[in-house]
XYZ file of C-alpha atoms in Angstrom:
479
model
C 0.000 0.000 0.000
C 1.458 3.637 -1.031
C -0.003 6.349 1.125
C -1.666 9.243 -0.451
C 0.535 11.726 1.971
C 4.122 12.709 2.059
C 3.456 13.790 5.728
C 1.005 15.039 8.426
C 0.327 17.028 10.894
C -2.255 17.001 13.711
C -3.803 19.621 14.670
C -4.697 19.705 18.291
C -4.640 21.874 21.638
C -3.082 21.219 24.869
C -4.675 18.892 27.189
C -6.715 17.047 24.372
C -5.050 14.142 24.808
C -2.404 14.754 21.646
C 0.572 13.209 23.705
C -1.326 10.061 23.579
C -1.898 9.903 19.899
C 1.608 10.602 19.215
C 2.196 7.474 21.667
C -0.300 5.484 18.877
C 1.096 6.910 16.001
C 4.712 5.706 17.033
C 3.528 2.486 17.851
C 2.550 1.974 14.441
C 5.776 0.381 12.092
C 6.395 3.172 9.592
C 5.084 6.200 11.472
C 6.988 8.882 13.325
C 5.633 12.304 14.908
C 7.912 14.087 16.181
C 6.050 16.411 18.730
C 5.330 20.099 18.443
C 7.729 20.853 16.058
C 6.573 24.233 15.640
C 6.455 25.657 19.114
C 7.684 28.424 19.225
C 9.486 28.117 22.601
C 11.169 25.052 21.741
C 11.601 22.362 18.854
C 9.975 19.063 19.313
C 9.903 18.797 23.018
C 11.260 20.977 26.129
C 14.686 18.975 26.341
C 15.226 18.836 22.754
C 18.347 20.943 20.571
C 17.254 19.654 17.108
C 14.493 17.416 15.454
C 15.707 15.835 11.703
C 18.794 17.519 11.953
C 17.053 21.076 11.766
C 18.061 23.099 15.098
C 15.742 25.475 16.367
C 17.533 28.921 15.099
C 17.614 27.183 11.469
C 13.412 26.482 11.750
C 12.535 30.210 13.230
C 14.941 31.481 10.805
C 12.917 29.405 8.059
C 10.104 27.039 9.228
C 9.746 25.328 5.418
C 13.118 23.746 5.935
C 11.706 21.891 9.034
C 8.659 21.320 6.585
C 10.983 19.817 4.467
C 12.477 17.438 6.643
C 9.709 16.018 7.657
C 8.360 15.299 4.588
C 11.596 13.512 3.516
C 12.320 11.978 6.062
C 13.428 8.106 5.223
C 11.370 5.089 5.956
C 8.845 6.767 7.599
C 5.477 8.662 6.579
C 6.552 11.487 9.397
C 4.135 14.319 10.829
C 4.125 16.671 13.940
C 1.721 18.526 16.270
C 0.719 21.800 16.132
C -1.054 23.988 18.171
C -3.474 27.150 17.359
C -0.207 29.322 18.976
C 2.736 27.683 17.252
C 4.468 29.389 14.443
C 1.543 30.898 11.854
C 3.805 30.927 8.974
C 3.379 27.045 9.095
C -0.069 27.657 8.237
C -0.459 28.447 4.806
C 2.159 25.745 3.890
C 0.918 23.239 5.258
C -2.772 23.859 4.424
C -2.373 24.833 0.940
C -0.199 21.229 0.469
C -2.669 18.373 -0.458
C 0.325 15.753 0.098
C -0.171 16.417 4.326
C -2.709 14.719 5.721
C -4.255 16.650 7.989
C -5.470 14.979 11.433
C -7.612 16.893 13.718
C -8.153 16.274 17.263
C -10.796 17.855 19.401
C -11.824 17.503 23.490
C -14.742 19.277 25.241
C -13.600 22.477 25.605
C -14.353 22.191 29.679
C -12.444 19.161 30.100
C -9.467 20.233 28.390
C -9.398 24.002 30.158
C -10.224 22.386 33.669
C -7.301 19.666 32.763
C -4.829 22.541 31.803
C -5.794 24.649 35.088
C -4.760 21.207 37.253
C -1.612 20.543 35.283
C -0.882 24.103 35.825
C -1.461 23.824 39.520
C 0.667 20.361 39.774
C 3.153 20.703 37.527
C 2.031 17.121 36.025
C 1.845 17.183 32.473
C 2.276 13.699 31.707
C 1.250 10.989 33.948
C 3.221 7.505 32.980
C 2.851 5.859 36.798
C -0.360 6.110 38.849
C 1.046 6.232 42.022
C 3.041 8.958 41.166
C -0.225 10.746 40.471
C -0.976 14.592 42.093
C -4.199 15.751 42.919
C -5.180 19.327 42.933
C -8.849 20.982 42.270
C -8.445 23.896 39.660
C -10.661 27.209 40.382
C -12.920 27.869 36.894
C -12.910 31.997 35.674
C -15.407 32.254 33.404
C -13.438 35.166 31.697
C -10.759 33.179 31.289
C -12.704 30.159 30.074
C -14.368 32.198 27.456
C -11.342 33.388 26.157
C -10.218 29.643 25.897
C -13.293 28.662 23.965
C -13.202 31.180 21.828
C -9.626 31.287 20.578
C -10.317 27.623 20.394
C -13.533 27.837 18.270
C -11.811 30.410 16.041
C -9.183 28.388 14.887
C -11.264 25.368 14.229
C -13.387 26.994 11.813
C -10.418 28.876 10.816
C -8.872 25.175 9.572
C -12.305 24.322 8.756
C -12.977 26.776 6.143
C -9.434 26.569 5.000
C -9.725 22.758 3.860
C -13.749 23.396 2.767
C -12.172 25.809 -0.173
C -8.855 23.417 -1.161
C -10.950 20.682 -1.271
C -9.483 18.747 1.462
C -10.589 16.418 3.739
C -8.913 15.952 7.319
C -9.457 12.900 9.585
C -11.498 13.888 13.103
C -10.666 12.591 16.071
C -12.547 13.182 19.066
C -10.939 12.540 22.652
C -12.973 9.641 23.075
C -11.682 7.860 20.256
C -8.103 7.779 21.928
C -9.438 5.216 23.228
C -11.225 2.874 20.657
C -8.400 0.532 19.093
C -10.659 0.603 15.846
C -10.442 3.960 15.134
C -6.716 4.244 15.698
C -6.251 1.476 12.951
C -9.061 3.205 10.722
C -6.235 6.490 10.724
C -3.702 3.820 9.817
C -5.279 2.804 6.959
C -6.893 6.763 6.466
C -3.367 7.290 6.173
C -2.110 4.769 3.786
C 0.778 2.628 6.088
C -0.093 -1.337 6.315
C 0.749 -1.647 9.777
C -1.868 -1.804 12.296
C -2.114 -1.818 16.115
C -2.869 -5.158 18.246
C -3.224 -2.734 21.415
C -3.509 0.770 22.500
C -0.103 2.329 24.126
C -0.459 1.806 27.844
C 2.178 3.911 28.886
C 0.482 6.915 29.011
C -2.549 7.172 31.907
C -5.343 9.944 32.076
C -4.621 11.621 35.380
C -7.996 13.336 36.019
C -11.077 10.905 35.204
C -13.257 11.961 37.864
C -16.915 14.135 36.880
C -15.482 17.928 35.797
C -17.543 19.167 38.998
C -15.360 17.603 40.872
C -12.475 19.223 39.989
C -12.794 22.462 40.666
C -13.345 24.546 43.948
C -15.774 26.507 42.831
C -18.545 24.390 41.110
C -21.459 26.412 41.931
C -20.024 29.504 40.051
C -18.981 27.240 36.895
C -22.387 25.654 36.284
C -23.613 29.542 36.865
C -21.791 30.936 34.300
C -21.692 28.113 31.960
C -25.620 28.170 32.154
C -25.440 31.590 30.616
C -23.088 30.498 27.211
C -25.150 30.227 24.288
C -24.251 26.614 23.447
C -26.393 26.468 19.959
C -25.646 30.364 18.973
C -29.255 31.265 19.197
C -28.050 35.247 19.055
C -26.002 34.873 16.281
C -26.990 36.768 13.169
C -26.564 34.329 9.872
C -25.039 35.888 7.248
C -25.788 35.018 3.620
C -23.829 37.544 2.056
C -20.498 36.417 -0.378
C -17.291 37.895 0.269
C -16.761 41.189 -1.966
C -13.330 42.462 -2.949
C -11.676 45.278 -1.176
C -12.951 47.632 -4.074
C -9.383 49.721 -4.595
C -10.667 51.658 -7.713
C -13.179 53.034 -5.443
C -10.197 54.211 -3.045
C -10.102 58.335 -3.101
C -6.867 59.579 -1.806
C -6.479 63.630 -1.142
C -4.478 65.923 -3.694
C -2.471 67.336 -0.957
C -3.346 66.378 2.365
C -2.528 62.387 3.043
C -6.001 60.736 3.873
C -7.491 58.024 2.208
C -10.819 57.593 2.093
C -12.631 54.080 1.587
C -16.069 54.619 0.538
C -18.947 52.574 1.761
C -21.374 52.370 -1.304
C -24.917 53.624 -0.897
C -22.959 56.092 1.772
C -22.295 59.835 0.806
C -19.284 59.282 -1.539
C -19.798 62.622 -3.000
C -20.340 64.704 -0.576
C -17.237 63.276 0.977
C -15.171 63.747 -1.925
C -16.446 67.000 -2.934
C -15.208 67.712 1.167
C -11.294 66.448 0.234
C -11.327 68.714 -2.877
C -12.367 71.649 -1.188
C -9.928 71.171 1.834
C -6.549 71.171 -0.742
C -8.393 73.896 -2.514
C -8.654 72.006 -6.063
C -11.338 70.244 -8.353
C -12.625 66.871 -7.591
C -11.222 65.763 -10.749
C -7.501 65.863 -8.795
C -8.703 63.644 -5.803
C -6.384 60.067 -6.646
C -9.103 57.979 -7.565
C -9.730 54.435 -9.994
C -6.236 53.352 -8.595
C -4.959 50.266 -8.631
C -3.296 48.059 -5.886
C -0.131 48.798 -6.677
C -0.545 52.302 -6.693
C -1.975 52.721 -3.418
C 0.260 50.526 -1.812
C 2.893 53.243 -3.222
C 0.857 56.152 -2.188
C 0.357 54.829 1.832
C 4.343 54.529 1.449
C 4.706 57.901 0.182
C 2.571 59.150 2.809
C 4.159 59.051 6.039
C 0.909 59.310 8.961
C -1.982 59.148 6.414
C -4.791 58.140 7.793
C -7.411 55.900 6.049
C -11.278 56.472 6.988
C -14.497 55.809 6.032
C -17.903 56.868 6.815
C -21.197 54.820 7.767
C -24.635 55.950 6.928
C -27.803 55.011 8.919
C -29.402 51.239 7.582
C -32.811 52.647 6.792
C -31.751 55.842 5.419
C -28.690 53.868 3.139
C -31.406 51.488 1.931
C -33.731 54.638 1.071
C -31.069 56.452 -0.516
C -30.152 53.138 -2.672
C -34.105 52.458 -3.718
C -34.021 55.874 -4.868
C -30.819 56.112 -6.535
C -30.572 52.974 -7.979
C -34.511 51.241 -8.897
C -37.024 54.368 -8.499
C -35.585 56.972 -10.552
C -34.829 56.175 -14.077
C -31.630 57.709 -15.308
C -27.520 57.396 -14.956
C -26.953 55.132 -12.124
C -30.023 53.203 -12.770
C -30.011 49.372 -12.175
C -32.564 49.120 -15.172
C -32.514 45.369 -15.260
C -32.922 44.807 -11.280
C -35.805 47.583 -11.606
C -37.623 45.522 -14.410
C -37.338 42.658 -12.729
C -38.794 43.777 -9.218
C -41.427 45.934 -11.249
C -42.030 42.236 -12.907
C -41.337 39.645 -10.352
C -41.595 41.175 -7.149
C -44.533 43.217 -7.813
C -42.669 46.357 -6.801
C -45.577 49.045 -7.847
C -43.611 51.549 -9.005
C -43.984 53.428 -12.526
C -42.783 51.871 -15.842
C -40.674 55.493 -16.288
C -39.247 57.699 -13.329
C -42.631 59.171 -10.701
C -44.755 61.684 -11.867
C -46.981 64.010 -10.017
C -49.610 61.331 -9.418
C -47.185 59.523 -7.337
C -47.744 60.211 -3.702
C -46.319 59.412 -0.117
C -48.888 56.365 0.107
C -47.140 54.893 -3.196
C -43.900 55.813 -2.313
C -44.141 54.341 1.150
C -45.639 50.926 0.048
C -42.751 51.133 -2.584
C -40.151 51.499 -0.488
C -41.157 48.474 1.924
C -41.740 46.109 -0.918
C -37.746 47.336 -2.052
C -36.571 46.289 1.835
C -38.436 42.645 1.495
C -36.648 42.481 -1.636
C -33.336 43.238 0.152
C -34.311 40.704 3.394
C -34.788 38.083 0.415
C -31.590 39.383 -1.727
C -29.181 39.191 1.526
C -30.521 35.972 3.147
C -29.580 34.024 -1.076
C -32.766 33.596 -1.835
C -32.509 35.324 -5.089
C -30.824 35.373 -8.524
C -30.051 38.892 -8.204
C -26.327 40.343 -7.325
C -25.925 41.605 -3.738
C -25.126 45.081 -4.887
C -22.472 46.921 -2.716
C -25.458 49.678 -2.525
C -27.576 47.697 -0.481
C -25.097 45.130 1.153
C -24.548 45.509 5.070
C -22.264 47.684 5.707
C -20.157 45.343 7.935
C -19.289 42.913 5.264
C -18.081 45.984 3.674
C -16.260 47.183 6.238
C -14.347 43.202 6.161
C -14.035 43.651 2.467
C -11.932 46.503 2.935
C -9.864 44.761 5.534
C -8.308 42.260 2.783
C -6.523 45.116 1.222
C -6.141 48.201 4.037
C -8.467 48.466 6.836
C -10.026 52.683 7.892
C -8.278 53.329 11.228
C -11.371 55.846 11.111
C -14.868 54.737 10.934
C -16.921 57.888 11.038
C -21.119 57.791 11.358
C -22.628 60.637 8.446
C -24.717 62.514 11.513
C -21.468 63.108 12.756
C -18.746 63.917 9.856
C -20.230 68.035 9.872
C -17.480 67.822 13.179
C -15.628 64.942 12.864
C -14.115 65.996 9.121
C -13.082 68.841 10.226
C -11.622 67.759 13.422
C -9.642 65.399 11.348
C -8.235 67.915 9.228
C -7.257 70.165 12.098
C -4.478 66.873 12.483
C -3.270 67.902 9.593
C -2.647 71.593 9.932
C -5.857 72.539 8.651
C -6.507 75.933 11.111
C -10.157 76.469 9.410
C -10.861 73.567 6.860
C -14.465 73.559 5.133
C -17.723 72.062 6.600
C -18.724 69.199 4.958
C -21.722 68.983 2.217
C -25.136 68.084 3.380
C -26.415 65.112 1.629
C -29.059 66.575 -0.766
C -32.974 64.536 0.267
C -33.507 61.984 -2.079
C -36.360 62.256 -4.341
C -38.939 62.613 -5.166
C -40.612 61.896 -1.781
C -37.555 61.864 0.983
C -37.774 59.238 3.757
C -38.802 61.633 6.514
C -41.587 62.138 4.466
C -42.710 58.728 4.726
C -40.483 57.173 8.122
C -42.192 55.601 10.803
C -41.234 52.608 13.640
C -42.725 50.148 11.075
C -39.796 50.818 8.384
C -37.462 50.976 11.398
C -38.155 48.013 12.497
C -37.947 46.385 9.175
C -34.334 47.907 8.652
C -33.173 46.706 11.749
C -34.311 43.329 11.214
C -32.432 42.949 7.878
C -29.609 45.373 8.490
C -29.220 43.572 12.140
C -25.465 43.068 12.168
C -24.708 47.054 11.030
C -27.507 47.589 14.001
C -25.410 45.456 16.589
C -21.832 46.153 15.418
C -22.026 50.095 14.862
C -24.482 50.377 17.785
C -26.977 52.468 15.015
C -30.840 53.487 17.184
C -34.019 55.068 15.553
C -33.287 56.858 12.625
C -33.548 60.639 13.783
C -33.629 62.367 10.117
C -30.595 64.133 10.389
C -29.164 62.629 7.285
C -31.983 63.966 5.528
C-alpha cells in the first residue's frame, strides 16, 4: 500500500489528549511524529536541541526547511503537532499542500481548560505511573474560560474553512476515540501505512477521570456561568452575504493632504469627496481615484501618517437612498434590469418610467417596503439577483476593505459636519471647510414617509450594522 501523503500534521490543543496519539502513532511500524515541532518556545519537546537535523535557530529562521524534513524523512510517513499558537507561517504551507494529511483532534472544551488549570497547579503534564499521580482541584474563571473557547472555536473553523475551499478532507478525532483501538487502525489505513495496532499504548494514563464538577473549587459559580453560554448560537446573526473584494478603484486619496478615504457604497461618496477637494483647494477631478493596488500601496508609502477612513450611513436611510438612486428613478446610475425585474417579479408598484406628479407618499411608502423585502430576500440568497455593494450591510463591507487596508477611522454621516473637520485640524488645517449636506432623495424623501414600522424592518435585515455600529431610531438628520 502507497499512502496518499508525504506527511502530516495534527492539529490539536493542549490537554486534548495529543501526547497520547503521538504514543499510537509511534507504535505503528512506519510512522513517526515528532512532537510540536513548531512551538515556538522550543523544537519538538522541552529537552530537545534539534528534530531531523534542523536546530531550532535554522526552523525560526525558516520554518519550510523543518517542513521539508519532515516530509523527507526516510522510511517513515513522518508528521508533527501543532497547536493554534505555534508558528503561523506554518499555516499556509501546510494547508495549501494536499500531500499532508491533515489529522484533527478535538476535546470538550471544559475538560481540556479544567485539565490545563490542574496541570498548571501540579506541575504534572504527563502521567506515565499512577502512584506517582498529584491531585489538585483547579478554580474555573469564566473570563478566562471564554477566552479559551473562543480562541479555540476560532481556529477550528479557521482550519475548517481553509480545507472546505482546497478541497481537502482531514481525519477527526474526538478525545474519546483515543481510546477505541478501531479507530486508531481506521487512521492507519486513512493514512495509507499497512501496519496496524494489536493494542492501545499503555504507557500513558489519564490523570484526572473523575466528573469535571469535581475538579474544581468553585462548582457552583462554573455551572452559573456556563448556564449563561449560548451553546447552539441562538443570538447569532446568519449571514448570507459572499465575500466582496476590497474595491481599490473606489479608493479616493487627497491631492495634498494624506487621507485616504474608503467609501462605503450607498454612503455619501460625493459629498465626501467633494469635502477632500475643497480642503486642498482644487477640483474633484484631482482627488487620486480608480487606482490600482499597486498604486496605493505606493501612495500609503509615500505618505508618512496618512490616515485611512471611512464613513457609515444610517441602515434605513442607506437602503432609502439606494431604492431611490438605484430602482425608483430612471436615469444614470439606474439598475434598469434589477428595476424591471422587481417591477415584474416582485410586484414592486412603481412606474414603468421615473414618478410623476400622481405619485404620492402612500405609493412611495408601500414602494419602499416592498424594495426592503426584496433586500431581506436578496441578503438571506434567496434570489438570482447580485448583492449590490449599494444595499449590502455595511459590515461585510467594512471586512471587504480589511483584505486590502483596513479605515483606522470609521466615522457615522450625523457626525462627519465635526468629525471631518476635526480630522483635518491633524493635519494643519486651522479652518478647513464644513462638509456637504447630503441633498434629500427624491422625489418623496424618507422623513416624508419614516415611521417605527420601516425601522423596524431595517433593523431586522440590516441587524449586524444595528449590533456592530451600535446604530438606534433613525432621527432624520441625514436627511
Amino acid at each position: 500500500m502507497s499512502s496518499p501523503f508525504d506527511y502530516f500534521v495534527v492539529f490539536a490543543e493542549m490537554r486534548t489528549g495529543s501526547n497520547f496519539l503521538e504514543a499510537n502513532l509511534n507504535a505503528l511500524d512506519g510512522v513517526a511524529c515528532v512532537g510540536e515541532a513548531f512551538n515556538p518556545h522550543f523544537i519538538g519537546y522541552p529537552n530537545k536541541t534539534e528534530i531531523l537535523e534542523i536546530s531550532q535557530q535554522m526552523r525560526d529562521a525558516d520554518p519550510q526547511c523543518l517542513i521539508d524534513a519532515v516530509r523527507d524523512a526516510r522510511g517513515v510517513l513522518a508528521g508533527f503537532r501543532f497547536f493554534h499558537d505555534h508558528d503561523p507561517r506554518v499555516l499556509g504551507l501546510v494547508l495549501s499542500d494536499p500531500r499532508c494529511a491533515k489529522i484533527i483532534l478535538t476535546r470538550n472544551p471544559l475538560d481540556s481548560y479544567v485539565s490545563w488549570k490542574i496541570a498548571k497547579e501540579t506541575g504534572q503534564w504527563k502521567l506515565t505511573n499512577i502512584k506517582r499521580r498529584k491531585e489538585a482541584q483547579a478554580r474555573f474563571d469564566a473570563e478566562e474560560f471564554a477566552r479559551h473557547v473562543e480562541a479555540l472555536q476560532d481556529f477550528q473553523v479557521f482550519l475548517l474553512n481553509s480545507l472546505q475551499r482546497s478541497g481537502q478532507t482531514p481525519f477527526y478525532v474526538a478525545y474519546e476515540d483515543l481510546q477505541d483501538l478501531a479507530v486508531m487502525n481506521g487512521l492507519a489505513q486513512w493514512l495509507g501505512v499497512p501496519a496496524r495496532l494489536d493494542q492501545l499504548d499503555d504507557n500513558l494514563k489519564r490523570q484526572n477521570p473523575s466528573p469535571v464538577t469535581s475538579k474544581v473549587v468553585n462548582a457552583g459559580e462554573m455551572v452559573e456561568a456556563l448556564s449563561g453560554l449560548d451553546r447552539f448560537n441562538l443570538t447569532r446573526t446568519p449571514n448570507f452575504e459572499p465575500r466582496r473584494g476590497p474595491a481599490v478603484p473606489t479608493y479616493v486619496t487627497g491631492a495634498v493632504t494624506p487621507l485616504i478615504y474608503l467609501p462605503v457604497r450607498g454612503g455619501p461618496e460625493d459629498e465626501v469627496r467633494r469635502w477632500m477637494a475643497d480642503l486642498d483647494g482644487v477640483v474633484d477631478a484631482a482627488l487620486g481615484t480608480g487606482l490600482n493596488q499597486k498604486q496605493v500601496r505606493g501612495w500609503l508609502k509615500g505618505n508618512e501618517g496618512h490616515r485611512s477612513f471611512t464613513v457609515l450611513r444610517h441602515p434605513l436611510a442607506r437602503a432609502h437612498s439606494a431604492f431611490c438612486h438605484r430602482i425608483l428613478n430612471k436615469g444614470p446610475g439606474c439598475f434598469t434590469k434589477i428595476r424591471n425585474t422587481l417591477r415584474r417579479q416582485f410586484n414592486l408598484l412603481i412606474p414603468e418610467d421615473s414618478p410623476g406628479p400622481d405619485y404620492g407618499r402612500a405609493d412611495h411608502r408601500a414602494a419602499f417596503e416592498a424594495f426592503l423585502e426584496f433586500v431581506r430576500m436578496n441578503l438571506a440568497g434567496q434570489t438570482a439577483i447580485r448583492i449590490d455593494g449599494s444595499w449590502c450591510s455595511q459590515a461585510q463591507a467594512l471586512n471587504s476593505f480589511s483584505d486590502f487596508v483596513s479605515p483606522d477611522l470609521i466615522l457615522r454621516e450625523d457626525e462627519i459636519a465635526s468629525d471631518l473637520p476635526a480630522l483635518a485640524r491633524r493635519f494643519g488645517h486651522a479652518e478647513p471647510p464644513e462638509p456637504p449636506r447630503a441633498a434629500p432623495d427624491t422625489p418623496i424623501p424618507l422623513g416624508d414617509i419614516y415611521d417605527d414600522a420601516l425601522e423596524a424592518l431595517a433593523a431586522d435585515i440590516y441587524q449586524r450594522d444595528y449590533i456592530l455600529f451600535g446604530f438606534g431610531k433613525w432621527a432624520g438628520s441625514q436627511a
